[in-house]
Structures are given as structure tokens and as C-alpha cells.
mmCIF file of C-alpha atoms in Angstrom:
data_model
loop_
_atom_site.group_PDB
_atom_site.id
_atom_site.type_symbol
_atom_site.label_atom_id
_atom_site.label_comp_id
_atom_site.label_asym_id
_atom_site.label_seq_id
_atom_site.Cartn_x
_atom_site.Cartn_y
_atom_site.Cartn_z
ATOM 1 C CA MET T 1 -9.440 -11.218 8.547
ATOM 2 C CA ILE T 2 -6.826 -8.140 8.523
ATOM 3 C CA ASP T 3 -4.139 -10.549 9.492
ATOM 4 C CA GLU T 4 -4.964 -12.416 6.093
ATOM 5 C CA ILE T 5 -5.632 -10.169 3.809
ATOM 6 C CA LEU T 6 -2.539 -7.976 5.395
ATOM 7 C CA LYS T 7 -0.695 -11.084 4.705
ATOM 8 C CA ILE T 8 -1.497 -11.802 1.598
ATOM 9 C CA ALA T 9 -0.993 -7.869 0.624
ATOM 10 C CA ASP T 10 2.770 -8.876 2.156
ATOM 11 C CA SER T 11 3.342 -11.650 -0.218
ATOM 12 C CA VAL T 12 1.804 -9.960 -3.329
ATOM 13 C CA ALA T 13 3.920 -6.627 -2.458
ATOM 14 C CA ARG T 14 6.973 -8.900 -2.092
ATOM 15 C CA SER T 15 6.642 -10.473 -5.284
ATOM 16 C CA ILE T 16 5.539 -7.698 -7.124
ATOM 17 C CA LEU T 17 8.455 -5.520 -6.077
ATOM 18 C CA CYS T 18 11.369 -8.406 -5.919
ATOM 19 C CA GLU T 19 10.071 -9.435 -9.534
ATOM 20 C CA ASN T 20 9.261 -6.521 -11.429
ATOM 21 C CA PHE T 21 12.054 -4.069 -9.850
ATOM 22 C CA GLY T 22 14.601 -6.106 -8.415
ATOM 23 C CA PHE T 23 13.852 -4.390 -4.803
ATOM 24 C CA GLU T 24 15.097 -6.805 -1.517
ATOM 25 C CA VAL T 25 13.264 -6.354 1.272
ATOM 26 C CA LYS T 26 15.868 -6.051 4.544
ATOM 27 C CA SER T 27 12.955 -5.929 7.164
ATOM 28 C CA THR T 28 9.653 -5.182 8.248
ATOM 29 C CA GLN T 29 7.874 -4.585 11.088
ATOM 30 C CA GLU T 30 4.419 -5.297 11.281
ATOM 31 C CA SER T 31 1.733 -3.266 14.382
ATOM 32 C CA VAL T 32 -1.354 -1.982 15.110
ATOM 33 C CA PRO T 33 -1.700 1.552 15.078
ATOM 34 C CA GLU T 34 -2.535 3.228 18.498
ATOM 35 C CA MET T 35 -3.618 6.400 17.029
ATOM 36 C CA ASP T 36 -5.839 7.631 13.724
ATOM 37 C CA GLU T 37 -2.962 9.476 12.237
ATOM 38 C CA PHE T 38 0.019 9.880 11.518
ATOM 39 C CA LEU T 39 2.720 11.944 8.858
ATOM 40 C CA TYR T 40 4.553 10.744 6.037
ATOM 41 C CA SER T 41 6.288 12.176 3.130
ATOM 42 C CA GLY T 42 6.354 10.528 -0.263
ATOM 43 C CA VAL T 43 3.362 9.236 -2.330
ATOM 44 C CA VAL T 44 0.047 7.528 -0.338
ATOM 45 C CA GLY T 45 -2.230 5.987 -2.201
ATOM 46 C CA VAL T 46 -6.153 5.257 -0.463
ATOM 47 C CA LEU T 47 -8.140 2.301 -2.047
ATOM 48 C CA GLY T 48 -11.372 1.602 -0.709
ATOM 49 C CA THR T 49 -13.042 -1.896 -0.740
ATOM 50 C CA ILE T 50 -16.501 -2.510 -1.764
ATOM 51 C CA GLY T 51 -18.367 -5.975 -1.497
ATOM 52 C CA ASP T 52 -19.066 -8.338 1.881
ATOM 53 C CA LEU T 53 -17.048 -5.769 4.044
ATOM 54 C CA LYS T 54 -16.302 -2.426 3.726
ATOM 55 C CA GLY T 55 -12.777 -0.857 4.606
ATOM 56 C CA ARG T 56 -9.586 0.659 2.909
ATOM 57 C CA VAL T 57 -6.336 -0.332 2.096
ATOM 58 C CA ILE T 58 -3.670 2.230 2.505
ATOM 59 C CA ILE T 59 0.152 2.290 0.926
ATOM 60 C CA GLY T 60 3.039 4.673 0.969
ATOM 61 C CA VAL T 61 6.207 4.708 -0.468
ATOM 62 C CA ASP T 62 8.907 7.325 0.308
ATOM 63 C CA PHE T 63 10.477 9.334 -2.795
ATOM 64 C CA ASP T 64 13.309 7.366 -2.837
ATOM 65 C CA VAL T 65 11.198 3.883 -3.381
ATOM 66 C CA CYS T 66 8.977 6.331 -5.857
ATOM 67 C CA GLY T 67 11.766 7.447 -7.424
ATOM 68 C CA ARG T 68 13.290 3.942 -8.214
ATOM 69 C CA LEU T 69 9.883 2.853 -9.775
ATOM 70 C CA VAL T 70 9.943 5.839 -12.342
ATOM 71 C CA LYS T 71 13.426 4.668 -13.326
ATOM 72 C CA THR T 72 12.697 1.497 -13.895
ATOM 73 C CA ILE T 73 9.514 2.223 -15.410
ATOM 74 C CA TYR T 74 10.179 5.032 -18.040
ATOM 75 C CA ASP T 75 14.247 4.645 -17.867
ATOM 76 C CA GLN T 76 14.898 7.971 -17.212
ATOM 77 C CA ASP T 77 16.769 9.710 -14.335
ATOM 78 C CA VAL T 78 14.382 12.272 -13.805
ATOM 79 C CA ALA T 79 11.093 11.577 -11.438
ATOM 80 C CA THR T 80 7.892 14.440 -12.061
ATOM 81 C CA ASN T 81 5.082 14.683 -9.788
ATOM 82 C CA ASN T 82 3.181 13.059 -12.315
ATOM 83 C CA ASP T 83 5.393 10.461 -13.051
ATOM 84 C CA MET T 84 5.723 9.455 -9.498
ATOM 85 C CA LEU T 85 1.611 9.662 -9.550
ATOM 86 C CA ASP T 86 0.989 7.633 -12.323
ATOM 87 C CA VAL T 87 3.781 4.682 -11.479
ATOM 88 C CA SER T 88 2.031 4.935 -7.767
ATOM 89 C CA TYR T 89 -1.744 4.512 -9.086
ATOM 90 C CA GLU T 90 -0.492 1.420 -11.654
ATOM 91 C CA ILE T 91 1.813 -0.683 -8.762
ATOM 92 C CA PHE T 92 -0.746 -0.007 -5.797
ATOM 93 C CA ASN T 93 -3.628 -1.097 -7.880
ATOM 94 C CA MET T 94 -1.430 -4.152 -9.275
ATOM 95 C CA ILE T 95 -0.941 -5.227 -5.058
ATOM 96 C CA VAL T 96 -4.219 -4.264 -3.923
ATOM 97 C CA GLY T 97 -6.304 -5.747 -7.112
ATOM 98 C CA ASN T 98 -3.820 -9.354 -6.875
ATOM 99 C CA THR T 99 -4.632 -9.200 -2.804
ATOM 100 C CA LEU T 100 -8.412 -9.452 -3.415
ATOM 101 C CA VAL T 101 -8.146 -11.868 -5.979
ATOM 102 C CA GLU T 102 -6.347 -14.091 -3.623
ATOM 103 C CA TYR T 103 -7.919 -13.452 -0.822
ATOM 104 C CA LYS T 104 -11.173 -14.366 -2.408
ATOM 105 C CA ASN T 105 -10.025 -17.499 -3.991
ATOM 106 C CA THR T 106 -8.797 -18.594 -0.766
ATOM 107 C CA PHE T 107 -11.313 -17.339 2.151
ATOM 108 C CA GLY T 108 -14.355 -17.085 -0.278
ATOM 109 C CA THR T 109 -15.476 -13.607 0.194
ATOM 110 C CA ALA T 110 -15.839 -11.168 -2.753
ATOM 111 C CA LEU T 111 -14.013 -7.740 -2.370
ATOM 112 C CA ARG T 112 -13.337 -5.272 -4.963
ATOM 113 C CA PRO T 113 -11.442 -2.027 -4.831
ATOM 114 C CA THR T 114 -12.265 1.647 -5.423
ATOM 115 C CA PRO T 115 -10.342 3.573 -7.775
ATOM 116 C CA PRO T 116 -7.218 4.769 -5.725
ATOM 117 C CA SER T 117 -6.790 8.596 -4.474
ATOM 118 C CA ILE T 118 -3.158 9.048 -4.746
ATOM 119 C CA PHE T 119 -1.556 11.851 -2.439
ATOM 120 C CA LEU T 120 1.980 13.378 -3.144
ATOM 121 C CA GLY T 121 4.146 15.523 -0.547
ATOM 122 C CA GLU T 122 5.708 16.521 2.582
ATOM 123 C CA ASN T 123 4.370 15.603 5.893
ATOM 124 C CA MET T 124 0.975 14.145 5.023
ATOM 125 C CA LEU T 125 -1.844 14.099 7.762
ATOM 126 C CA VAL T 126 -3.279 10.515 7.090
ATOM 127 C CA VAL T 127 -6.278 9.564 9.426
ATOM 128 C CA SER T 128 -8.442 6.692 9.235
ATOM 129 C CA PRO T 129 -10.635 7.601 11.727
ATOM 130 C CA ARG T 130 -13.589 4.544 13.380
ATOM 131 C CA ILE T 131 -10.933 2.030 11.293
ATOM 132 C CA GLN T 132 -10.023 -0.982 12.861
ATOM 133 C CA ARG T 133 -6.308 -1.508 11.051
ATOM 134 C CA LYS T 134 -2.818 -3.350 10.688
ATOM 135 C CA LYS T 135 -0.056 -2.231 8.963
ATOM 136 C CA ILE T 136 3.632 -3.174 8.208
ATOM 137 C CA GLU T 137 6.341 -1.328 7.464
ATOM 138 C CA TYR T 138 8.893 -2.342 4.817
ATOM 139 C CA VAL T 139 12.845 -1.225 4.711
ATOM 140 C CA LEU T 140 13.983 -1.707 1.000
ATOM 141 C CA ASP T 141 17.192 -1.457 -0.197
ATOM 142 C CA CYS T 142 16.363 1.973 -1.420
ATOM 143 C CA GLY T 143 14.146 3.284 0.946
ATOM 144 C CA LYS T 144 10.974 2.704 2.798
ATOM 145 C CA MET T 145 7.382 1.623 2.404
ATOM 146 C CA PHE T 146 3.838 0.675 4.265
ATOM 147 C CA ILE T 147 0.523 -1.371 3.581
ATOM 148 C CA GLU T 148 -1.744 -0.557 5.628
ATOM 149 C CA VAL T 149 -5.322 -2.627 5.713
ATOM 150 C CA GLY T 150 -8.467 -1.557 7.815
ATOM 151 C CA PHE T 151 -12.142 -2.452 7.798
ATOM 152 C CA GLU T 152 -14.714 -0.909 9.743
ATOM 153 C CA ARG T 153 -14.484 -1.109 13.446
ATOM 154 C CA GLY T 154 -16.486 -4.638 14.504
ATOM 155 C CA MET T 155 -15.923 -6.402 11.541
#
């Protein structure tokens, strides 16, 4: 199930980033994280899933990607922290919402996202205990991002 949702999330994210922002994905790397924690600098959104299964989606964009998102949406060169948080909130909601709708349409399993919690900072410690996860890391033409999907172990 994680593989299926991650595949859909990858397709949705690529579509949103390419069609709406003109971003080009240079490369990706899929992995199963060995540790329950990692450090990240940029903006990170954590969205829970509720419904038939309990889990979460974590999306992170580095400051370069986030700055370009702000520049494209607001047509301004300076990205404030509030701008980065607002834009990330909307983009993360779009990616996760569209992913869960497509998953339901394809597999018949109803999952709904919780409102995202958004964090911005340098070297943030992101922890996902007791969650079975898989992650895609992207190298874009303007920076890096990742999507991680996870469900309670045993699901």
C-alpha cells in the first residue's frame, strides 16, 4: 500500500510542480529510511491520514524551492517566512489531497488528510516513530524536496 500511495503522490507532485510552476525533475531517489529520524533545512509539512488506515505524509522543500514557489505565486523576489509557510501549506495540501482522491478512486480505500502542520527552519529534527515509511527525494532544477509516506507498522 505504501508503494501505491507513494507512486500516486510522485505523479501528482510532478504534475503540480511542472504544470503550475515549470519545475523540472532532474533525478529522484526512492528509499526506505533506516532510522526514525533525520535532519532537514527548509519547510516541512506533516499531514496525517484518517479513515480506513492511520498514517502520515511528510513533504519537505528546501529554501531554494520554496523561494521560487513564492516568487512564482506572489511575483516577488523576496520571500518572507510567512510567505514560505503560506505557499507550502497550499502546495502540500494540493499534493496530499489529490493523492488521496486518486488513491480512493483507484483502490476504493477512503483516506482523508488532516490539516497540515508546517515547520520552517535549519537542521530541524524530523521524527517518525512506529511508522513504516518510504521516501522519494527529488533533485529539481531549482533545489531539492522529498515526499515520505508512512503508516502504522503492521498495516
